[in-house]
């Protein structure tokens, strides 16, 4: 997302996509599918792109691993050259299903939509895990005849997105996302469902002391941990710059100065810039490790977990809390912007939330100073997460979601009648958090390979003039360029 447009849904865009889909992929020539007993057909999961790291892809493969009653097929609309995560492929194949790349064969987005529609008709339920801009499912499912129920997982609930007119069931991962879908996307209340993020129930492979030893920490150290993509720690600018006292690593420095045995480790950002400066200011007690997959070692070493800010990282919070680590986050906004905070069913009950830097420091310092309180809050987090986000507790949520999808009346495909433009504190915050000045060239480059040859060549020449770069790969259609790059790619 580049710039917030004060809307979370566009009836016009949804209407255009429906018109294209009905005109090109109508159901008139299809044979209506039979409807066998429940569970006899696979669950079809549709994602735009998947990665080896990140909560979005983890949600998909953990869903597959937790639901052993169904066969699962995962279809990718625009994976490109990105390596496929081994864990996702293994989960699909272990269920008796497969992973299908719709962009691996010649053809346009329409061809991908046609292939997706054919695949979807073999399923019991279709679950959309798509990026907010993915048009392929909207075209594929524009004509609602002969299709199974379609559920959209609202994993980008704080952003504008497509798909409201496609989903029979709008599945939210937290109450704030559901409330925003109701009030700002026009989703009817009877089409809303709740399915929390799923995390595995961990079993410690080592004691905290051993994990610290492996990370090079002294036995008496206290470890503050945070894990998120680097961009989730980028300081705010403009009218919200006063909140940067809550952005790591700066936010932790007063605590580190008062507790000489405390260390801050962060997985995600590289050890440069503010992180390097913080390390120098604390005698090396701040370290940023960049992106790496072995997060379990860090979770098992942590004494206190700190959420990222200004962007929360909910999956990392849940993973940390599942190990019995107390959780601290900050939410300096009003109630109308709760969708920007970590408010899943378990986190609302168990995470220590601060609204000011003083509260933030006090919460961390109390946890560091009081081992009994630290253990109490860690146990509370683990119990809450186990109840709603893991194992049998999460599977109950999933069973309810499947039942709702099969029972809810089919959506007629009509888009919302309104943009629900209601400027609020949330919109003002999103303007500050998201800005894309000068990024238009990047957007064009990212999508030019989807265009017909003549238009692709014209835009390529314009890009070359504007950027003074000759990127020859952009002349190839996306499916071909991706196939060439995949020849040298390795699985994630």
PDB file of C-alpha atoms in Angstrom, residues 56-305:
ATOM      1  CA  UNK A  56       0.845 -14.706   6.393  1.00  0.00           C
ATOM      2  CA  UNK A  57       2.389 -17.851   4.894  1.00  0.00           C
ATOM      3  CA  UNK A  58       2.763 -19.452   8.324  1.00  0.00           C
ATOM      4  CA  UNK A  59      -0.989 -19.084   8.798  1.00  0.00           C
ATOM      5  CA  UNK A  60      -1.616 -21.101   5.630  1.00  0.00           C
ATOM      6  CA  UNK A  61       0.721 -24.007   6.302  1.00  0.00           C
ATOM      7  CA  UNK A  62      -0.283 -24.215   9.957  1.00  0.00           C
ATOM      8  CA  UNK A  63      -3.944 -24.292   8.898  1.00  0.00           C
ATOM      9  CA  UNK A  64      -3.156 -27.258   6.661  1.00  0.00           C
ATOM     10  CA  UNK A  65      -1.184 -28.999   9.403  1.00  0.00           C
ATOM     11  CA  UNK A  66      -3.939 -28.496  11.985  1.00  0.00           C
ATOM     12  CA  UNK A  67      -6.808 -29.613   9.724  1.00  0.00           C
ATOM     13  CA  UNK A  68      -6.061 -33.253   9.018  1.00  0.00           C
ATOM     14  CA  UNK A  69      -9.673 -34.071   8.201  1.00  0.00           C
ATOM     15  CA  UNK A  70      -9.468 -32.487   4.746  1.00  0.00           C
ATOM     16  CA  UNK A  71      -7.366 -32.631   1.630  1.00  0.00           C
ATOM     17  CA  UNK A  72      -5.886 -29.208   0.875  1.00  0.00           C
ATOM     18  CA  UNK A  73      -4.874 -27.705  -2.461  1.00  0.00           C
ATOM     19  CA  UNK A  74      -2.997 -24.390  -2.482  1.00  0.00           C
ATOM     20  CA  UNK A  75      -3.211 -22.285  -5.663  1.00  0.00           C
ATOM     21  CA  UNK A  76      -0.851 -19.337  -6.184  1.00  0.00           C
ATOM     22  CA  UNK A  77      -1.889 -16.573  -8.559  1.00  0.00           C
ATOM     23  CA  UNK A  78       1.369 -14.610  -8.771  1.00  0.00           C
ATOM     24  CA  UNK A  79       4.283 -16.346  -7.070  1.00  0.00           C
ATOM     25  CA  UNK A  80       6.841 -15.088  -9.584  1.00  0.00           C
ATOM     26  CA  UNK A  81      10.453 -16.156  -8.995  1.00  0.00           C
ATOM     27  CA  UNK A  82      10.045 -16.304  -5.217  1.00  0.00           C
ATOM     28  CA  UNK A  83      11.087 -19.763  -3.909  1.00  0.00           C
ATOM     29  CA  UNK A  84       8.310 -21.962  -2.575  1.00  0.00           C
ATOM     30  CA  UNK A  85       8.441 -22.659   1.166  1.00  0.00           C
ATOM     31  CA  UNK A  86       9.184 -26.347   1.738  1.00  0.00           C
ATOM     32  CA  UNK A  87       6.908 -26.371   4.777  1.00  0.00           C
ATOM     33  CA  UNK A  88       3.886 -25.234   2.758  1.00  0.00           C
ATOM     34  CA  UNK A  89       4.413 -27.772  -0.004  1.00  0.00           C
ATOM     35  CA  UNK A  90       4.945 -30.530   2.557  1.00  0.00           C
ATOM     36  CA  UNK A  91       1.748 -29.618   4.424  1.00  0.00           C
ATOM     37  CA  UNK A  92      -0.329 -29.674   1.239  1.00  0.00           C
ATOM     38  CA  UNK A  93       1.113 -32.986   0.075  1.00  0.00           C
ATOM     39  CA  UNK A  94       0.764 -34.566   3.533  1.00  0.00           C
ATOM     40  CA  UNK A  95      -2.982 -33.853   3.353  1.00  0.00           C
ATOM     41  CA  UNK A  96      -3.202 -35.657   0.020  1.00  0.00           C
ATOM     42  CA  UNK A  97      -3.315 -32.392  -1.911  1.00  0.00           C
ATOM     43  CA  UNK A  98      -0.844 -30.304  -3.842  1.00  0.00           C
ATOM     44  CA  UNK A  99       0.523 -26.854  -4.533  1.00  0.00           C
ATOM     45  CA  UNK A 100      -0.497 -25.330  -7.893  1.00  0.00           C
ATOM     46  CA  UNK A 101       1.205 -22.366  -9.542  1.00  0.00           C
ATOM     47  CA  UNK A 102      -1.298 -20.612 -11.778  1.00  0.00           C
ATOM     48  CA  UNK A 103       1.407 -18.256 -13.062  1.00  0.00           C
ATOM     49  CA  UNK A 104       3.763 -21.013 -14.227  1.00  0.00           C
ATOM     50  CA  UNK A 105       2.129 -21.463 -17.619  1.00  0.00           C
ATOM     51  CA  UNK A 106       1.760 -19.092 -20.593  1.00  0.00           C
ATOM     52  CA  UNK A 107      -1.170 -16.726 -20.480  1.00  0.00           C
ATOM     53  CA  UNK A 108      -2.605 -13.528 -19.074  1.00  0.00           C
ATOM     54  CA  UNK A 109      -4.363 -12.842 -15.785  1.00  0.00           C
ATOM     55  CA  UNK A 110      -7.557 -13.958 -17.515  1.00  0.00           C
ATOM     56  CA  UNK A 111      -5.963 -17.336 -18.232  1.00  0.00           C
ATOM     57  CA  UNK A 112      -5.019 -17.636 -14.556  1.00  0.00           C
ATOM     58  CA  UNK A 113      -8.570 -16.744 -13.546  1.00  0.00           C
ATOM     59  CA  UNK A 114      -9.957 -19.384 -15.910  1.00  0.00           C
ATOM     60  CA  UNK A 115      -7.642 -22.041 -14.448  1.00  0.00           C
ATOM     61  CA  UNK A 116      -8.559 -20.973 -10.917  1.00  0.00           C
ATOM     62  CA  UNK A 117     -12.266 -21.249 -11.642  1.00  0.00           C
ATOM     63  CA  UNK A 118     -11.813 -24.786 -12.988  1.00  0.00           C
ATOM     64  CA  UNK A 119      -9.852 -25.763  -9.892  1.00  0.00           C
ATOM     65  CA  UNK A 120     -12.305 -24.113  -7.485  1.00  0.00           C
ATOM     66  CA  UNK A 121     -15.217 -26.115  -8.877  1.00  0.00           C
ATOM     67  CA  UNK A 122     -13.552 -29.295  -7.564  1.00  0.00           C
ATOM     68  CA  UNK A 123     -13.494 -28.018  -3.978  1.00  0.00           C
ATOM     69  CA  UNK A 124     -15.813 -28.080  -0.995  1.00  0.00           C
ATOM     70  CA  UNK A 125     -14.846 -24.582   0.161  1.00  0.00           C
ATOM     71  CA  UNK A 126     -12.539 -21.973  -1.371  1.00  0.00           C
ATOM     72  CA  UNK A 127     -10.470 -19.896   1.071  1.00  0.00           C
ATOM     73  CA  UNK A 128      -8.896 -16.681  -0.238  1.00  0.00           C
ATOM     74  CA  UNK A 129      -5.607 -15.709   1.466  1.00  0.00           C
ATOM     75  CA  UNK A 130      -4.953 -13.148  -1.268  1.00  0.00           C
ATOM     76  CA  UNK A 131      -3.144  -9.822  -1.242  1.00  0.00           C
ATOM     77  CA  UNK A 132      -5.497  -6.815  -1.212  1.00  0.00           C
ATOM     78  CA  UNK A 133      -4.833  -5.960  -4.869  1.00  0.00           C
ATOM     79  CA  UNK A 134      -5.186  -9.475  -6.357  1.00  0.00           C
ATOM     80  CA  UNK A 135      -7.759  -9.245  -9.147  1.00  0.00           C
ATOM     81  CA  UNK A 136      -7.534 -12.878 -10.331  1.00  0.00           C
ATOM     82  CA  UNK A 137     -10.077 -14.385  -7.876  1.00  0.00           C
ATOM     83  CA  UNK A 138     -12.530 -11.528  -8.487  1.00  0.00           C
ATOM     84  CA  UNK A 139     -12.527 -12.297 -12.201  1.00  0.00           C
ATOM     85  CA  UNK A 140     -12.569 -16.061 -11.668  1.00  0.00           C
ATOM     86  CA  UNK A 141     -15.560 -15.975  -9.326  1.00  0.00           C
ATOM     87  CA  UNK A 142     -17.550 -13.105 -10.853  1.00  0.00           C
ATOM     88  CA  UNK A 143     -20.257 -15.510 -12.039  1.00  0.00           C
ATOM     89  CA  UNK A 144     -21.270 -17.211  -8.810  1.00  0.00           C
ATOM     90  CA  UNK A 145     -23.052 -20.159 -10.405  1.00  0.00           C
ATOM     91  CA  UNK A 146     -21.572 -23.656 -10.074  1.00  0.00           C
ATOM     92  CA  UNK A 147     -19.101 -22.602  -7.384  1.00  0.00           C
ATOM     93  CA  UNK A 148     -18.557 -23.835  -3.817  1.00  0.00           C
ATOM     94  CA  UNK A 149     -18.761 -21.374  -0.899  1.00  0.00           C
ATOM     95  CA  UNK A 150     -15.998 -18.763  -0.936  1.00  0.00           C
ATOM     96  CA  UNK A 151     -14.436 -17.478   2.291  1.00  0.00           C
ATOM     97  CA  UNK A 152     -12.014 -14.552   2.339  1.00  0.00           C
ATOM     98  CA  UNK A 153      -9.451 -14.447   5.156  1.00  0.00           C
ATOM     99  CA  UNK A 154      -9.149 -10.774   6.081  1.00  0.00           C
ATOM    100  CA  UNK A 155      -5.439 -10.862   6.951  1.00  0.00           C
ATOM    101  CA  UNK A 156      -4.841  -7.245   5.847  1.00  0.00           C
ATOM    102  CA  UNK A 157      -7.752  -5.868   7.830  1.00  0.00           C
ATOM    103  CA  UNK A 158      -6.254  -2.375   8.262  1.00  0.00           C
ATOM    104  CA  UNK A 159      -5.821  -1.762   4.513  1.00  0.00           C
ATOM    105  CA  UNK A 160      -7.939  -1.081   1.451  1.00  0.00           C
ATOM    106  CA  UNK A 161      -8.644  -4.331  -0.367  1.00  0.00           C
ATOM    107  CA  UNK A 162     -10.600  -6.106  -3.080  1.00  0.00           C
ATOM    108  CA  UNK A 163     -12.897  -9.085  -2.628  1.00  0.00           C
ATOM    109  CA  UNK A 164     -15.892  -7.867  -0.635  1.00  0.00           C
ATOM    110  CA  UNK A 165     -18.253  -8.777  -3.481  1.00  0.00           C
ATOM    111  CA  UNK A 166     -16.577 -12.165  -3.966  1.00  0.00           C
ATOM    112  CA  UNK A 167     -16.785 -13.602  -0.468  1.00  0.00           C
ATOM    113  CA  UNK A 168     -19.769 -15.508   0.877  1.00  0.00           C
ATOM    114  CA  UNK A 169     -18.049 -15.414   4.272  1.00  0.00           C
ATOM    115  CA  UNK A 170     -15.681 -12.652   5.398  1.00  0.00           C
ATOM    116  CA  UNK A 171     -13.356 -14.305   7.908  1.00  0.00           C
ATOM    117  CA  UNK A 172     -11.619 -11.966  10.344  1.00  0.00           C
ATOM    118  CA  UNK A 173      -8.738 -12.775  12.665  1.00  0.00           C
ATOM    119  CA  UNK A 174      -9.809 -10.319  15.369  1.00  0.00           C
ATOM    120  CA  UNK A 175     -12.824  -8.299  16.436  1.00  0.00           C
ATOM    121  CA  UNK A 176     -11.414  -4.943  15.327  1.00  0.00           C
ATOM    122  CA  UNK A 177     -11.031  -6.277  11.778  1.00  0.00           C
ATOM    123  CA  UNK A 178     -14.617  -7.515  11.830  1.00  0.00           C
ATOM    124  CA  UNK A 179     -15.878  -4.158  13.078  1.00  0.00           C
ATOM    125  CA  UNK A 180     -14.027  -2.310  10.312  1.00  0.00           C
ATOM    126  CA  UNK A 181     -15.405  -4.745   7.713  1.00  0.00           C
ATOM    127  CA  UNK A 182     -18.913  -4.014   8.973  1.00  0.00           C
ATOM    128  CA  UNK A 183     -18.646  -0.225   9.157  1.00  0.00           C
ATOM    129  CA  UNK A 184     -16.166   0.661   6.396  1.00  0.00           C
ATOM    130  CA  UNK A 185     -16.414  -2.171   3.849  1.00  0.00           C
ATOM    131  CA  UNK A 186     -20.159  -2.749   3.915  1.00  0.00           C
ATOM    132  CA  UNK A 187     -19.951  -6.452   4.781  1.00  0.00           C
ATOM    133  CA  UNK A 188     -23.255  -7.660   6.217  1.00  0.00           C
ATOM    134  CA  UNK A 189     -23.091  -8.835   9.810  1.00  0.00           C
ATOM    135  CA  UNK A 190     -24.356 -12.319   8.910  1.00  0.00           C
ATOM    136  CA  UNK A 191     -21.372 -12.756   6.568  1.00  0.00           C
ATOM    137  CA  UNK A 192     -18.761 -12.025   9.250  1.00  0.00           C
ATOM    138  CA  UNK A 193     -16.851 -14.793  11.013  1.00  0.00           C
ATOM    139  CA  UNK A 194     -13.897 -14.957  13.405  1.00  0.00           C
ATOM    140  CA  UNK A 195     -10.926 -17.302  13.036  1.00  0.00           C
ATOM    141  CA  UNK A 196      -7.890 -16.423  15.175  1.00  0.00           C
ATOM    142  CA  UNK A 197      -4.334 -16.744  13.897  1.00  0.00           C
ATOM    143  CA  UNK A 198      -3.050 -20.267  14.499  1.00  0.00           C
ATOM    144  CA  UNK A 199       0.296 -21.000  16.143  1.00  0.00           C
ATOM    145  CA  UNK A 200       1.709 -24.404  17.104  1.00  0.00           C
ATOM    146  CA  UNK A 201       1.873 -25.542  20.695  1.00  0.00           C
ATOM    147  CA  UNK A 202       5.627 -25.395  21.257  1.00  0.00           C
ATOM    148  CA  UNK A 203       7.719 -27.788  23.272  1.00  0.00           C
ATOM    149  CA  UNK A 204      10.970 -26.396  24.575  1.00  0.00           C
ATOM    150  CA  UNK A 205      14.003 -28.133  23.139  1.00  0.00           C
ATOM    151  CA  UNK A 206      16.244 -26.428  25.692  1.00  0.00           C
ATOM    152  CA  UNK A 207      16.108 -24.428  28.898  1.00  0.00           C
ATOM    153  CA  UNK A 208      16.228 -20.648  28.754  1.00  0.00           C
ATOM    154  CA  UNK A 209      19.764 -20.691  30.179  1.00  0.00           C
ATOM    155  CA  UNK A 210      20.997 -22.996  27.404  1.00  0.00           C
ATOM    156  CA  UNK A 211      19.365 -20.866  24.698  1.00  0.00           C
ATOM    157  CA  UNK A 212      21.063 -17.787  26.141  1.00  0.00           C
ATOM    158  CA  UNK A 213      24.406 -19.594  26.172  1.00  0.00           C
ATOM    159  CA  UNK A 214      24.023 -20.457  22.485  1.00  0.00           C
ATOM    160  CA  UNK A 215      23.318 -16.819  21.734  1.00  0.00           C
ATOM    161  CA  UNK A 216      26.444 -15.756  23.611  1.00  0.00           C
ATOM    162  CA  UNK A 217      24.650 -14.199  26.584  1.00  0.00           C
ATOM    163  CA  UNK A 218      25.905 -14.320  30.200  1.00  0.00           C
ATOM    164  CA  UNK A 219      24.032 -16.666  32.590  1.00  0.00           C
ATOM    165  CA  UNK A 220      22.655 -13.757  34.656  1.00  0.00           C
ATOM    166  CA  UNK A 221      21.460 -11.758  31.640  1.00  0.00           C
ATOM    167  CA  UNK A 222      17.868 -10.672  31.011  1.00  0.00           C
ATOM    168  CA  UNK A 223      16.848 -10.778  27.362  1.00  0.00           C
ATOM    169  CA  UNK A 224      14.336  -8.424  25.758  1.00  0.00           C
ATOM    170  CA  UNK A 225      13.304  -9.847  22.383  1.00  0.00           C
ATOM    171  CA  UNK A 226      11.406  -8.495  19.373  1.00  0.00           C
ATOM    172  CA  UNK A 227      10.869 -10.177  15.981  1.00  0.00           C
ATOM    173  CA  UNK A 228       9.382  -8.488  12.905  1.00  0.00           C
ATOM    174  CA  UNK A 229      10.237  -7.288   9.422  1.00  0.00           C
ATOM    175  CA  UNK A 230      12.592  -4.312   9.359  1.00  0.00           C
ATOM    176  CA  UNK A 231       9.932  -1.935   8.035  1.00  0.00           C
ATOM    177  CA  UNK A 232       7.815  -2.454  11.152  1.00  0.00           C
ATOM    178  CA  UNK A 233      10.393  -0.510  13.193  1.00  0.00           C
ATOM    179  CA  UNK A 234      10.748   2.487  10.862  1.00  0.00           C
ATOM    180  CA  UNK A 235      10.209   5.720  12.859  1.00  0.00           C
ATOM    181  CA  UNK A 236       7.224   7.920  12.169  1.00  0.00           C
ATOM    182  CA  UNK A 237       7.476  11.319  10.546  1.00  0.00           C
ATOM    183  CA  UNK A 238       5.367  14.434  10.378  1.00  0.00           C
ATOM    184  CA  UNK A 239       2.695  15.023  13.002  1.00  0.00           C
ATOM    185  CA  UNK A 240       3.243  11.598  14.618  1.00  0.00           C
ATOM    186  CA  UNK A 241       7.001  11.924  15.128  1.00  0.00           C
ATOM    187  CA  UNK A 242       6.408  12.552  18.837  1.00  0.00           C
ATOM    188  CA  UNK A 243       5.530   8.836  19.145  1.00  0.00           C
ATOM    189  CA  UNK A 244       9.032   7.730  18.184  1.00  0.00           C
ATOM    190  CA  UNK A 245       9.882   7.314  21.866  1.00  0.00           C
ATOM    191  CA  UNK A 246       7.940   4.046  21.472  1.00  0.00           C
ATOM    192  CA  UNK A 247       9.948   2.810  18.465  1.00  0.00           C
ATOM    193  CA  UNK A 248      12.737   0.298  19.066  1.00  0.00           C
ATOM    194  CA  UNK A 249      15.641   0.461  19.665  1.00  0.00           C
ATOM    195  CA  UNK A 250      15.243   3.980  21.064  1.00  0.00           C
ATOM    196  CA  UNK A 251      12.271   2.937  23.216  1.00  0.00           C
ATOM    197  CA  UNK A 252      14.335   0.387  25.141  1.00  0.00           C
ATOM    198  CA  UNK A 253      17.403   2.524  25.852  1.00  0.00           C
ATOM    199  CA  UNK A 254      16.201   4.004  29.189  1.00  0.00           C
ATOM    200  CA  UNK A 255      15.457   0.486  30.448  1.00  0.00           C
ATOM    201  CA  UNK A 256      18.818  -0.844  29.272  1.00  0.00           C
ATOM    202  CA  UNK A 257      20.616   1.982  31.049  1.00  0.00           C
ATOM    203  CA  UNK A 258      18.806   1.166  34.309  1.00  0.00           C
ATOM    204  CA  UNK A 259      19.315  -2.599  33.998  1.00  0.00           C
ATOM    205  CA  UNK A 260      22.960  -3.283  33.063  1.00  0.00           C
ATOM    206  CA  UNK A 261      22.283  -7.033  32.818  1.00  0.00           C
ATOM    207  CA  UNK A 262      19.523  -6.496  30.212  1.00  0.00           C
ATOM    208  CA  UNK A 263      20.055  -7.054  26.484  1.00  0.00           C
ATOM    209  CA  UNK A 264      17.828  -6.284  23.486  1.00  0.00           C
ATOM    210  CA  UNK A 265      17.903  -8.734  20.565  1.00  0.00           C
ATOM    211  CA  UNK A 266      15.803  -8.042  17.468  1.00  0.00           C
ATOM    212  CA  UNK A 267      15.335 -10.459  14.565  1.00  0.00           C
ATOM    213  CA  UNK A 268      14.347  -8.825  11.276  1.00  0.00           C
ATOM    214  CA  UNK A 269      16.234  -5.540  10.806  1.00  0.00           C
ATOM    215  CA  UNK A 270      19.912  -5.502   9.792  1.00  0.00           C
ATOM    216  CA  UNK A 271      22.481  -4.333  12.334  1.00  0.00           C
ATOM    217  CA  UNK A 272      22.919  -0.885  10.820  1.00  0.00           C
ATOM    218  CA  UNK A 273      21.807   2.680  11.465  1.00  0.00           C
ATOM    219  CA  UNK A 274      19.822   3.133  14.675  1.00  0.00           C
ATOM    220  CA  UNK A 275      20.531  -0.447  15.764  1.00  0.00           C
ATOM    221  CA  UNK A 276      24.275   0.000  15.436  1.00  0.00           C
ATOM    222  CA  UNK A 277      24.109   3.324  17.278  1.00  0.00           C
ATOM    223  CA  UNK A 278      22.074   1.747  20.096  1.00  0.00           C
ATOM    224  CA  UNK A 279      24.643  -1.040  20.391  1.00  0.00           C
ATOM    225  CA  UNK A 280      27.413   1.521  20.794  1.00  0.00           C
ATOM    226  CA  UNK A 281      25.381   3.417  23.406  1.00  0.00           C
ATOM    227  CA  UNK A 282      24.854   0.266  25.499  1.00  0.00           C
ATOM    228  CA  UNK A 283      28.228  -1.412  25.252  1.00  0.00           C
ATOM    229  CA  UNK A 284      27.025  -3.948  22.699  1.00  0.00           C
ATOM    230  CA  UNK A 285      23.833  -4.963  24.522  1.00  0.00           C
ATOM    231  CA  UNK A 286      21.635  -4.231  21.481  1.00  0.00           C
ATOM    232  CA  UNK A 287      21.891  -6.567  18.484  1.00  0.00           C
ATOM    233  CA  UNK A 288      19.836  -6.769  15.307  1.00  0.00           C
ATOM    234  CA  UNK A 289      20.169 -10.101  13.509  1.00  0.00           C
ATOM    235  CA  UNK A 290      18.455  -9.482  10.176  1.00  0.00           C
ATOM    236  CA  UNK A 291      15.953 -11.977   8.775  1.00  0.00           C
ATOM    237  CA  UNK A 292      16.578 -15.583   9.781  1.00  0.00           C
ATOM    238  CA  UNK A 293      14.402 -18.684  10.136  1.00  0.00           C
ATOM    239  CA  UNK A 294      15.723 -20.061  13.462  1.00  0.00           C
ATOM    240  CA  UNK A 295      13.473 -17.929  15.639  1.00  0.00           C
ATOM    241  CA  UNK A 296      12.740 -20.786  18.075  1.00  0.00           C
ATOM    242  CA  UNK A 297      16.202 -20.356  19.618  1.00  0.00           C
ATOM    243  CA  UNK A 298      15.477 -16.688  20.321  1.00  0.00           C
ATOM    244  CA  UNK A 299      11.996 -17.357  21.714  1.00  0.00           C
ATOM    245  CA  UNK A 300      13.415 -19.931  24.128  1.00  0.00           C
ATOM    246  CA  UNK A 301      16.046 -17.456  25.358  1.00  0.00           C
ATOM    247  CA  UNK A 302      13.711 -14.488  25.911  1.00  0.00           C
ATOM    248  CA  UNK A 303      12.682 -13.177  29.329  1.00  0.00           C
ATOM    249  CA  UNK A 304      10.360 -10.445  28.004  1.00  0.00           C
ATOM    250  CA  UNK A 305       8.930  -9.990  24.513  1.00  0.00           C
TER     251      UNK A 305
END
